Tab-separated table of C-alpha atoms and ligand atoms in Angstrom:
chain	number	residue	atom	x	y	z
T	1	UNK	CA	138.297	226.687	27.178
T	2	UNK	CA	140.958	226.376	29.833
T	3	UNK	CA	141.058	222.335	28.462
T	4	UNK	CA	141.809	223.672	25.028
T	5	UNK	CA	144.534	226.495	26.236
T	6	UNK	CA	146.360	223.392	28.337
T	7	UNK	CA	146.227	221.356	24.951
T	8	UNK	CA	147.773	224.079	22.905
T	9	UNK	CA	150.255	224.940	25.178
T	10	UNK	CA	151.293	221.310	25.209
T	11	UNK	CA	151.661	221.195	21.389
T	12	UNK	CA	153.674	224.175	21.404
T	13	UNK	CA	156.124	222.324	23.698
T	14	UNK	CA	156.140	219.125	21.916
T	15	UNK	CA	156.741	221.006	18.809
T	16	UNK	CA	160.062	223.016	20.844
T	17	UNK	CA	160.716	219.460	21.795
T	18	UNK	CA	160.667	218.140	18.156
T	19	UNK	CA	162.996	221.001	17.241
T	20	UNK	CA	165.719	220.514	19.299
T	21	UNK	CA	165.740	216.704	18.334
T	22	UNK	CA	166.258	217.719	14.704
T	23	UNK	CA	168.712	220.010	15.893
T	24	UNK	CA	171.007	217.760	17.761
T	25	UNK	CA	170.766	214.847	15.339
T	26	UNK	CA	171.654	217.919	12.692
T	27	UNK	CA	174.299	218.366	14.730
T	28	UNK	CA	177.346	215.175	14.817
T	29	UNK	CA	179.373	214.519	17.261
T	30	UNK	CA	182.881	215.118	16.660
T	31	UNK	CA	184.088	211.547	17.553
T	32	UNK	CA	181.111	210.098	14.876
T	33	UNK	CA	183.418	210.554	12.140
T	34	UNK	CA	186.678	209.011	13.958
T	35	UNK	CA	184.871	206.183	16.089
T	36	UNK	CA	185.575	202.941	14.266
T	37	UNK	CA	182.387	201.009	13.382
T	38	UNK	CA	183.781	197.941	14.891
T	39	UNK	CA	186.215	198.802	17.967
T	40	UNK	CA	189.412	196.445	17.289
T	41	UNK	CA	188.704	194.158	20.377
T	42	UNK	CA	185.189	193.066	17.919
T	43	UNK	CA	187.438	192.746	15.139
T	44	UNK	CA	189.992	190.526	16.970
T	45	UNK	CA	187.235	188.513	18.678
T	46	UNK	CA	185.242	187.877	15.171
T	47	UNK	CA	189.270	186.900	13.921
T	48	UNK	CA	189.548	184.377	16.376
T	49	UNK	CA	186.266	183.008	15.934
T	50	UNK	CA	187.044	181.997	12.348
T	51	UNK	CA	190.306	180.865	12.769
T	52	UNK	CA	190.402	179.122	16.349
T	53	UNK	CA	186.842	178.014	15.530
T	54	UNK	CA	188.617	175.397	12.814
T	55	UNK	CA	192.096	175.269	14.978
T	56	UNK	CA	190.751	174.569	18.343
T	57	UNK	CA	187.649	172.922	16.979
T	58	UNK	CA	185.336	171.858	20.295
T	59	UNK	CA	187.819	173.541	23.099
T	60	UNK	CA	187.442	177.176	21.513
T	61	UNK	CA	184.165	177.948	23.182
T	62	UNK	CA	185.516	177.288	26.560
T	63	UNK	CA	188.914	178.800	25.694
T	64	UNK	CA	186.866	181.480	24.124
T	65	UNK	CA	184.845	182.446	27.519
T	66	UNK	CA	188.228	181.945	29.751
T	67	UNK	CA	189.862	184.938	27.382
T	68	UNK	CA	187.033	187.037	27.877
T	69	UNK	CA	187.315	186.591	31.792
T	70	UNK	CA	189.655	187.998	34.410
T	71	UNK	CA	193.311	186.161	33.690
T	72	UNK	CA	195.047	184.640	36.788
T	73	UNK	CA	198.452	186.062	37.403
T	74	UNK	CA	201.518	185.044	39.379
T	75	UNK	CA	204.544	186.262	41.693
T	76	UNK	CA	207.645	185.635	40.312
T	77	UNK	CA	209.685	185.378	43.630
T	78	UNK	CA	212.956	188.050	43.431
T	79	UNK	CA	215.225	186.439	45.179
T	80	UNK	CA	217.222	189.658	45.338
T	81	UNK	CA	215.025	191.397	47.453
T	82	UNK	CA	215.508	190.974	51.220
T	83	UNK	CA	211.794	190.944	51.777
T	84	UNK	CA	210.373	187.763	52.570
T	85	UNK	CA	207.620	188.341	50.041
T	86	UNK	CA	207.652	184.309	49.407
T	87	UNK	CA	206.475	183.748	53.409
T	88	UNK	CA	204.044	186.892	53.316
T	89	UNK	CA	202.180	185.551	49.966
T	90	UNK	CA	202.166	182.119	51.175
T	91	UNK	CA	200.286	183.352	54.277
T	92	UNK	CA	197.679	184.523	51.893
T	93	UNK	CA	196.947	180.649	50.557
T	94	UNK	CA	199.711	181.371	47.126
T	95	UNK	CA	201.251	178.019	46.487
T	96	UNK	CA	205.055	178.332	45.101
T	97	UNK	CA	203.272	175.411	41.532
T	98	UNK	CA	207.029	175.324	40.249
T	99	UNK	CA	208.928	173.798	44.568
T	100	UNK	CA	205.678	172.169	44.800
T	101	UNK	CA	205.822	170.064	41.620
T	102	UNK	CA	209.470	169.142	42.575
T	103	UNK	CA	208.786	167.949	45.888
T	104	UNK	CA	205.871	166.240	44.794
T	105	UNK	CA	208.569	164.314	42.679
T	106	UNK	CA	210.999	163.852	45.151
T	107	UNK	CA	208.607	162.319	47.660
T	108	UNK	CA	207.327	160.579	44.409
T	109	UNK	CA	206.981	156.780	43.396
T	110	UNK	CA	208.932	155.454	40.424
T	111	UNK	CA	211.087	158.164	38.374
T	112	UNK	CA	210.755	157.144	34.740
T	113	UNK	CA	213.940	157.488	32.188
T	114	UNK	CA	212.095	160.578	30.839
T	115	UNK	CA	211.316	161.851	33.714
T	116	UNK	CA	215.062	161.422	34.973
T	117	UNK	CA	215.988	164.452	32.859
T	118	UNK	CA	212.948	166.685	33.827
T	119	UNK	CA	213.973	166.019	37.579
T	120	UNK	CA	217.480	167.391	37.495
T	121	UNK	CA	215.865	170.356	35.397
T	122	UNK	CA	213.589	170.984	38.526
T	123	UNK	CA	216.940	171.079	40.706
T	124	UNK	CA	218.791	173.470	38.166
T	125	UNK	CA	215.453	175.979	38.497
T	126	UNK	CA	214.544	175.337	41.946
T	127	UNK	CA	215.772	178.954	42.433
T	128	UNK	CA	212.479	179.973	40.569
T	129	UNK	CA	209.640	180.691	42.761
T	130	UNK	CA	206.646	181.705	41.340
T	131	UNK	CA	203.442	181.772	43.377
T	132	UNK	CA	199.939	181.637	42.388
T	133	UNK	CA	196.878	181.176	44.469
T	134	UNK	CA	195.147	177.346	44.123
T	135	UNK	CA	191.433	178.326	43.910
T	136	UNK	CA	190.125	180.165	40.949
T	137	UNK	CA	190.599	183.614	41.935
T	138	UNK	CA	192.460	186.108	40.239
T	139	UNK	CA	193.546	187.910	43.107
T	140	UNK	CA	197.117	188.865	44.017
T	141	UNK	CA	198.299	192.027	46.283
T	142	UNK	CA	199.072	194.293	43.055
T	143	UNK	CA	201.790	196.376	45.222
T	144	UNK	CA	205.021	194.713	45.948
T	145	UNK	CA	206.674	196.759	48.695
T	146	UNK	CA	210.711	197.980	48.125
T	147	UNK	CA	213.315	196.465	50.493
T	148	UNK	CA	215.825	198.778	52.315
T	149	UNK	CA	217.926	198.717	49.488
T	150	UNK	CA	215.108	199.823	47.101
T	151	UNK	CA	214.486	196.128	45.687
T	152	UNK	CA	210.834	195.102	45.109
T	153	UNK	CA	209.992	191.494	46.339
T	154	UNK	CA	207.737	189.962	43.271
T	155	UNK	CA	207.240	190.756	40.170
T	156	UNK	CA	203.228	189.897	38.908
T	157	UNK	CA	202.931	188.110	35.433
T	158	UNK	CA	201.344	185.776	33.740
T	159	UNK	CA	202.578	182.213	35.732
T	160	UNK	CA	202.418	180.433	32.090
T	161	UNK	CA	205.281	183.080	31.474
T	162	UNK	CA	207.847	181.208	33.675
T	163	UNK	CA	207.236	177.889	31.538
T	164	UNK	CA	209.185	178.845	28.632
T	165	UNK	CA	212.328	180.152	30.755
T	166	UNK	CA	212.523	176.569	32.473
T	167	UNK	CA	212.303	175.282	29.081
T	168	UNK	CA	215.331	177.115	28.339
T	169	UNK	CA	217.264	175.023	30.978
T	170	UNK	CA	220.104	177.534	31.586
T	171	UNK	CA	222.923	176.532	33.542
T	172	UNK	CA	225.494	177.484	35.545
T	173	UNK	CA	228.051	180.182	33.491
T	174	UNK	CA	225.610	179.806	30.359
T	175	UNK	CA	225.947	182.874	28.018
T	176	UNK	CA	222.408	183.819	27.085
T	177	UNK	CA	220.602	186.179	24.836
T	178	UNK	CA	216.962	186.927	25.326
T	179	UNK	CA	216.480	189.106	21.436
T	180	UNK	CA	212.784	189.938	22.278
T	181	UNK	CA	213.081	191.036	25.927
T	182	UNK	CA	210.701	193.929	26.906
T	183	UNK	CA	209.304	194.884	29.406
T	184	UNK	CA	211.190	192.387	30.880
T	185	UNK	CA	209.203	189.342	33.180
T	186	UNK	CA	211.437	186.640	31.092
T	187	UNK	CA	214.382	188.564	31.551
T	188	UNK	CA	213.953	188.473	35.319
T	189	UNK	CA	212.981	185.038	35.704
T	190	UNK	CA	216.077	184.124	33.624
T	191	UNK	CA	217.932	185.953	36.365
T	192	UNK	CA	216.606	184.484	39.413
T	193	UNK	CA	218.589	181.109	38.500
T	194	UNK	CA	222.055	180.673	38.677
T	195	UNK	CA	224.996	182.888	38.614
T	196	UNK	CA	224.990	183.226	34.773
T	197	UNK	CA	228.149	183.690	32.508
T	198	UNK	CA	227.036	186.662	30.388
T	199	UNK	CA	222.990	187.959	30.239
T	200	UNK	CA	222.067	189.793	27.007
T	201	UNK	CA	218.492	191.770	26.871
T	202	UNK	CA	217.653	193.144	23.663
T	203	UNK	CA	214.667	194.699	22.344
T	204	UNK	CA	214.218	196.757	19.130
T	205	UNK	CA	212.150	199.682	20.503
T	206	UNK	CA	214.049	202.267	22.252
T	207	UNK	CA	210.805	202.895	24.393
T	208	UNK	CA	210.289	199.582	25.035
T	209	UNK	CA	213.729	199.368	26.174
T	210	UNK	CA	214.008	202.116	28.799
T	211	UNK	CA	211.089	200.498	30.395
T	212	UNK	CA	213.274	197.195	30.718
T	213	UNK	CA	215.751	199.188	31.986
T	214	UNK	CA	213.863	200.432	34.699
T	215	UNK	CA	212.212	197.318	35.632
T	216	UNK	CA	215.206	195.223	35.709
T	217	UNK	CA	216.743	198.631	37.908
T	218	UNK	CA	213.753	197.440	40.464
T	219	UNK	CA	214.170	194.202	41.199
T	220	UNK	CA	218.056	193.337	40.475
T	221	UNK	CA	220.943	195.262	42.709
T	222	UNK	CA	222.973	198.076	40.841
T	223	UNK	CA	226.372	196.164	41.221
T	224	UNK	CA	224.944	193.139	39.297
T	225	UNK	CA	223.398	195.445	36.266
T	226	UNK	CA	226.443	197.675	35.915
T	227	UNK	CA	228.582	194.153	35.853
T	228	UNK	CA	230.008	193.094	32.533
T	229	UNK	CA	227.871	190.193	32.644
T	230	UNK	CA	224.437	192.216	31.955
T	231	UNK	CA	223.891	194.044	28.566
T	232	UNK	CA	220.618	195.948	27.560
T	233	UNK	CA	220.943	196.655	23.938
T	234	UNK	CA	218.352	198.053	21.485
T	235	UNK	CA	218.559	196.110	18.037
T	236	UNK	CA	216.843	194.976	15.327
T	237	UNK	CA	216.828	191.378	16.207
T	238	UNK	CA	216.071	190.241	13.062
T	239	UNK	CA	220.005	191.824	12.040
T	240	UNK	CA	221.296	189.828	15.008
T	241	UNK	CA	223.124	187.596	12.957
T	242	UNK	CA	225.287	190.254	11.252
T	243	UNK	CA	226.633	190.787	14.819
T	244	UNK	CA	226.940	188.120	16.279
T	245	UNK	CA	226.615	184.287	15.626
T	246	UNK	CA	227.596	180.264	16.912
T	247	UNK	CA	228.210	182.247	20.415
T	248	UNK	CA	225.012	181.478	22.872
T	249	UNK	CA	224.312	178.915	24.641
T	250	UNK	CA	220.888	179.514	25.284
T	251	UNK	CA	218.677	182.332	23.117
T	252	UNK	CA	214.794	183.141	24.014
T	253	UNK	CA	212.951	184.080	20.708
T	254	UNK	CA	209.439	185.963	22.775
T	255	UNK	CA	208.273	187.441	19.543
T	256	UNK	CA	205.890	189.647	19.141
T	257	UNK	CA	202.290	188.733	18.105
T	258	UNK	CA	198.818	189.051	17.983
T	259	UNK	CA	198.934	188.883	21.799
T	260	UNK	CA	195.203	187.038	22.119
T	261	UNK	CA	194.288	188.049	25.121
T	262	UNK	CA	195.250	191.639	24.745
T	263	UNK	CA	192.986	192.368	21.568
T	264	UNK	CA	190.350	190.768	22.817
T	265	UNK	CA	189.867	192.651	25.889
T	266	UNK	CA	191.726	196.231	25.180
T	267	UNK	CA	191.370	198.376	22.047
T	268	UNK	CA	194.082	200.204	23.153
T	269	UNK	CA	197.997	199.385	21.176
T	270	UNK	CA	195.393	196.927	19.486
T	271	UNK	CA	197.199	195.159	16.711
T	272	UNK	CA	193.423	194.576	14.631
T	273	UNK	CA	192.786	198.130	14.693
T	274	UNK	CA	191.786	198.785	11.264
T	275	UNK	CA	195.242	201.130	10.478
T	276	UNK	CA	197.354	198.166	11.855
T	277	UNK	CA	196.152	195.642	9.550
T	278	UNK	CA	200.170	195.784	7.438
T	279	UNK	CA	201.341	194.879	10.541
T	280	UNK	CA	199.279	192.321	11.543
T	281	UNK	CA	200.024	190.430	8.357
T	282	UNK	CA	203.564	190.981	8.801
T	283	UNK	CA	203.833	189.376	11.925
T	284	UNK	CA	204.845	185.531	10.776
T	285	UNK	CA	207.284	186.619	8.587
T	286	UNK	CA	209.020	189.064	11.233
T	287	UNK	CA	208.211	185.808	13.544
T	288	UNK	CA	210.346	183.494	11.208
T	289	UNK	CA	213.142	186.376	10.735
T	290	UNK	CA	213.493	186.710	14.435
T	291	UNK	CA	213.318	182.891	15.518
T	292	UNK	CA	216.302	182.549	12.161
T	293	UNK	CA	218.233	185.211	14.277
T	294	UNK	CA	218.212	183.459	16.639
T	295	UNK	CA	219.062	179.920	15.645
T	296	UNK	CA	222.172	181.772	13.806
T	297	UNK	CA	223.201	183.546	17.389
T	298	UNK	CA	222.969	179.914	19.250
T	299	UNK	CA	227.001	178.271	19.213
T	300	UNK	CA	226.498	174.609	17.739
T	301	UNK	CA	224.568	172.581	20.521
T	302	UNK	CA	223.459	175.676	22.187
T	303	UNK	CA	219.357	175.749	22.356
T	304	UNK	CA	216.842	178.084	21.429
T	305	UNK	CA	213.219	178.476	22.570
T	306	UNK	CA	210.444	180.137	20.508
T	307	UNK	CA	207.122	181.505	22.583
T	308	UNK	CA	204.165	183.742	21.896
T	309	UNK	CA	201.407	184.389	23.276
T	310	UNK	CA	198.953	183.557	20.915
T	311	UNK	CA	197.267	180.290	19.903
T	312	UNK	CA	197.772	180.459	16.087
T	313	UNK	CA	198.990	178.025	14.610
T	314	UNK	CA	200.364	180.118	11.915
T	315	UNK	CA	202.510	182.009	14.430
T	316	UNK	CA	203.332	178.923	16.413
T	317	UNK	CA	203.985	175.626	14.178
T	318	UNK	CA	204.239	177.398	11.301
T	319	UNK	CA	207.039	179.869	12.252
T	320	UNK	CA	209.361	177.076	13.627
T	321	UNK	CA	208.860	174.949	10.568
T	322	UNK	CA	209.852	177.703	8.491
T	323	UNK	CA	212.662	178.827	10.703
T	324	UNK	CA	214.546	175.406	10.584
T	325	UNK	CA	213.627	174.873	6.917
T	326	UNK	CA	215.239	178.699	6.229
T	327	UNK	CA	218.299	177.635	8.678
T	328	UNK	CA	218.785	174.451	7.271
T	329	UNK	CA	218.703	175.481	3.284
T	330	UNK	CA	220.320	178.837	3.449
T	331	UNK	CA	223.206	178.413	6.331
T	332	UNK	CA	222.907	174.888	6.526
T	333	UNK	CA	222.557	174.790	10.130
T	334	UNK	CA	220.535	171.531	11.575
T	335	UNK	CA	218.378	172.073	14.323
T	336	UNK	CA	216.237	168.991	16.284
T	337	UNK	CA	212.977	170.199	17.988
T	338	UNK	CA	213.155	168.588	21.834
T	339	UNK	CA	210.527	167.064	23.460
T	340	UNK	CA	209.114	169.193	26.514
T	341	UNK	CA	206.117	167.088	26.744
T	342	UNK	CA	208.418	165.299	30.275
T	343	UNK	CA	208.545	169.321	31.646
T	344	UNK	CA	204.719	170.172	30.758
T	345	UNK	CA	203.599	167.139	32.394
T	346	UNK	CA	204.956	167.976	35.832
T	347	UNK	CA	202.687	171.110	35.518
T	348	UNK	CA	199.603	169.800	34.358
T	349	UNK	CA	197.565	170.171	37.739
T	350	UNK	CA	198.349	174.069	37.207
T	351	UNK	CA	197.924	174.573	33.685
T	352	UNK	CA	195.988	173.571	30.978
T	353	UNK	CA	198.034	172.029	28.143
T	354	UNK	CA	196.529	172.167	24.631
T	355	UNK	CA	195.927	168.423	23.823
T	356	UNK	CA	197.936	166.601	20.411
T	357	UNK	CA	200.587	169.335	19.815
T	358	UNK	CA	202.979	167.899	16.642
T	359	UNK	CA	205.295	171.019	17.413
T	360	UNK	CA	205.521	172.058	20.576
T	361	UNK	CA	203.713	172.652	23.599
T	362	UNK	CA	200.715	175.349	24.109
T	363	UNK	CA	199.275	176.615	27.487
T	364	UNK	CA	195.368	177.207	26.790
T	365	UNK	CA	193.273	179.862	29.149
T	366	UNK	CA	190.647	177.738	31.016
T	367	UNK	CA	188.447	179.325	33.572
T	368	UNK	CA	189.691	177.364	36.206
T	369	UNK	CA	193.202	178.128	35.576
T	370	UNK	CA	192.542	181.324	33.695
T	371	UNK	CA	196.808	181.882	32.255
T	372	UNK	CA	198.264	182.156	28.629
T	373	UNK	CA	197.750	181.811	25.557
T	374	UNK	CA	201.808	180.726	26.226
T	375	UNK	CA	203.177	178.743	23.247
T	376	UNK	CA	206.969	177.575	23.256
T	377	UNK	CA	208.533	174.950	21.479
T	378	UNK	CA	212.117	174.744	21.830
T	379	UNK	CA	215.329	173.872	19.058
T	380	UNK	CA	218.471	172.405	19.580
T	381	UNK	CA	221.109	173.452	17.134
T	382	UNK	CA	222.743	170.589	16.021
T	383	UNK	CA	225.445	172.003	13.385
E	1	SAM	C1	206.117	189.585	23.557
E	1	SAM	S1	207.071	191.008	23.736
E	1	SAM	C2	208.409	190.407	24.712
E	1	SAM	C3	208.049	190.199	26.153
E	1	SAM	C4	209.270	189.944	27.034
E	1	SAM	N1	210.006	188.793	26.584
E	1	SAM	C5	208.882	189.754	28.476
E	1	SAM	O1	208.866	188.642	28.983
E	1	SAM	O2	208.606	190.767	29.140
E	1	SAM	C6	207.799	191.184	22.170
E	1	SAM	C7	208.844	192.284	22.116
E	1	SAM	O3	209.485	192.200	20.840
E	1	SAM	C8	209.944	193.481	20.516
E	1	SAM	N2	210.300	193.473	19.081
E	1	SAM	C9	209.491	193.676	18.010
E	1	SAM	N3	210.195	193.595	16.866
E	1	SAM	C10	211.479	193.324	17.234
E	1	SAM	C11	212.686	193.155	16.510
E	1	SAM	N4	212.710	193.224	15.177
E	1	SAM	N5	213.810	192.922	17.194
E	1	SAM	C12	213.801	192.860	18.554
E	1	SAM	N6	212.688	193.032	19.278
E	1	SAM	C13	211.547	193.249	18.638
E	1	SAM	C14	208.793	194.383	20.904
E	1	SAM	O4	209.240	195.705	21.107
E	1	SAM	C15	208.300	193.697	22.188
E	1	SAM	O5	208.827	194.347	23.310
């Protein structure tokens, strides 16, 4: 009897149990009808699979795994900043890969002819530091700490970042224009080297622009910013060219992109989200517009580098053979792409160089030197 009662009572309670399942699965969540089936990082990820799959053919595995991992950053030195952040990282086992590679030249044997040029661009940069740590760790001090005047003493980026600024090769009273310049890691690094005629840092979001604003604020002295020779502007850069043209000596074309190792690891500002697909699609041709900006704001002989970080080829390659096809037939402007094979070479025991570039040069993620995607390929303007 007592078995039977201890049975019934635990059918009652199965059936209460049964209820409230129904209930709840009656009941959906609010997010079920927002949550995306496929979160954008899946989307991006499934993307790259089908197109670097082809591109990258046997390396995309391994660059595929490296993107997925922790990425390796680097100190870009301030040498602004009375803080001897250089000494204090070094005591940490952070090797300065850009003094290193020039000494290693210096104490070098036999300089070839093409390496003649490369080793007088070492000289002109040697006031870029930028420390990262030899083993395969990820690891940097995240907090740089403010001198007395209020200047921090590194700025933390990705080290394949720097490569496209000493491809630039800016000189001594250069007039430069970087068109793409938020948040503002090139702009520094552009600004670490020598005692330049005039700086211009534009970027077309407002937002985007205050935040350059304050980070350049952090790391270069007021006196400098507030000079005549610094100008934070907020344009379209693709209208640069109605402004301004034949003047620079030197233009950066950073363009946005599909930023591959972004939407593969954050769904957050994710350009595959589902309601960003427009602008996704957009991107080569506001690629090409930009990179024609800034061919047209380059003075004849002046040069121009193009970087992303992505690895498509239809944002790399493809852009810059559309932008000097565009320059050439509708301004008839000539432009030469120049070799930086000479400058990625001295760097090859830090990064990994994609192999058989025809345009360009490409930093690949690698596990054991986990930086980029960094593409650049840089344009002289002949005409
Ligand atoms: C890759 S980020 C630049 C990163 C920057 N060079 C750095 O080193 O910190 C691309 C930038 O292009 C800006 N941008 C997008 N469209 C633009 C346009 N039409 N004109 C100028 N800037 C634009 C974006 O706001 C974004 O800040």
């Amino acid at each position: 009897m007592a078995l039977l009662m201890e049975t019934r009572l635990l059918l009652r309670k199965v059936k209460d149990l049964r209820c409230l399942t129904v209930r709840w699965s009656r009941v959906k969540p609010k997010w079920a009808t927002t949550r995306p089936k496929y979160p954008a990082t899946r989307l991006a990820l499934h993307h790259f699979d089908v197109a670097y799959g082809s591109q990258l053919g046997p390396l995309w595995p391994s660059v595929r795994v490296a993107l997925l991992c922790e990425k390796k950053y680097g100190a870009l030195i301030n040498n602004f900043s009375h803080h001897d952040a250089m000494a204090e990282l070094q005591l940490q086992g952070c090797k300065d890969f850009i003094s290193d590679t020039a000494a290693a030249e210096r104490g070098g044997e036999e300089v070839s002819q093409s390496d003649l040029q490369t080793t007088s661009d070492a000289s002109v940069h040697s006031n870029i530091k930028c420390l990262v740590f030899p083993e395969e760790t990820s690891y940097l001090p995240l907090l740089s700490r403010p001198d007395s005047d209020g200047l921090l003493g590194y700025y933390l980026m990705d080290a394949a970042s720097v490569l496209p600024c000493l491809a630039l090769d800016v000189r001594e009273g250069h007039t430069v224009l970087d068109l793409c310049a938020a948040p503002g890691g090139k702009a520094l690094t552009i600004m670490q080297t020598y005692d330049l005629g005039f700086l211009c840092v534009n970027d077309s979001s407002v937002s985007r622009t205050m935040r350059l604003r304050r980070v350049l604020q952090s790391y270069v002295p007021k006196a400098q910013l507030s000079d005549a020779k610094v100008h934070i502007s907020s344009f379209d850069g693709t209208m640069w060219g109605d402004v301004e043209r034949d003047s620079f000596d030197r233009v950066l074309v950073d363009v946005p992109c599909t930023t591959d190792r972004h939407s593969v690891t954050e769904d957050d500002n994710n350009i595959f989200r589902k309601n960003r697909v427009g602008d996704r699609r957009r991107l080569p041709q506001l690629q090409t517009a930009l990179l024609l900006a800034g061919i047209l704001a380059a003075r004849p002989g002046g040069e121009i580098v193009y970087s992303t970080c992505s690895l498509s080829q239809q944002q790399n390659q493809g852009v810059v053979e559309q932008a000097a096809h565009l320059a050439l037939e509708q301004h008839g402007i000539h432009t030469q792409i120049v070799d930086l094979k000479p400058l990625t070479q001295k760097f090859s025991n830090t990064f990994h160089f994609a192999p058989g570039l025809s345009v360009g040069e490409m930093v690949v993620p690698h596990l054991a030197a986990n930086f980029g995607p960094i593409y650049m390929c840089k344009l002289r303007r002949l005409t």
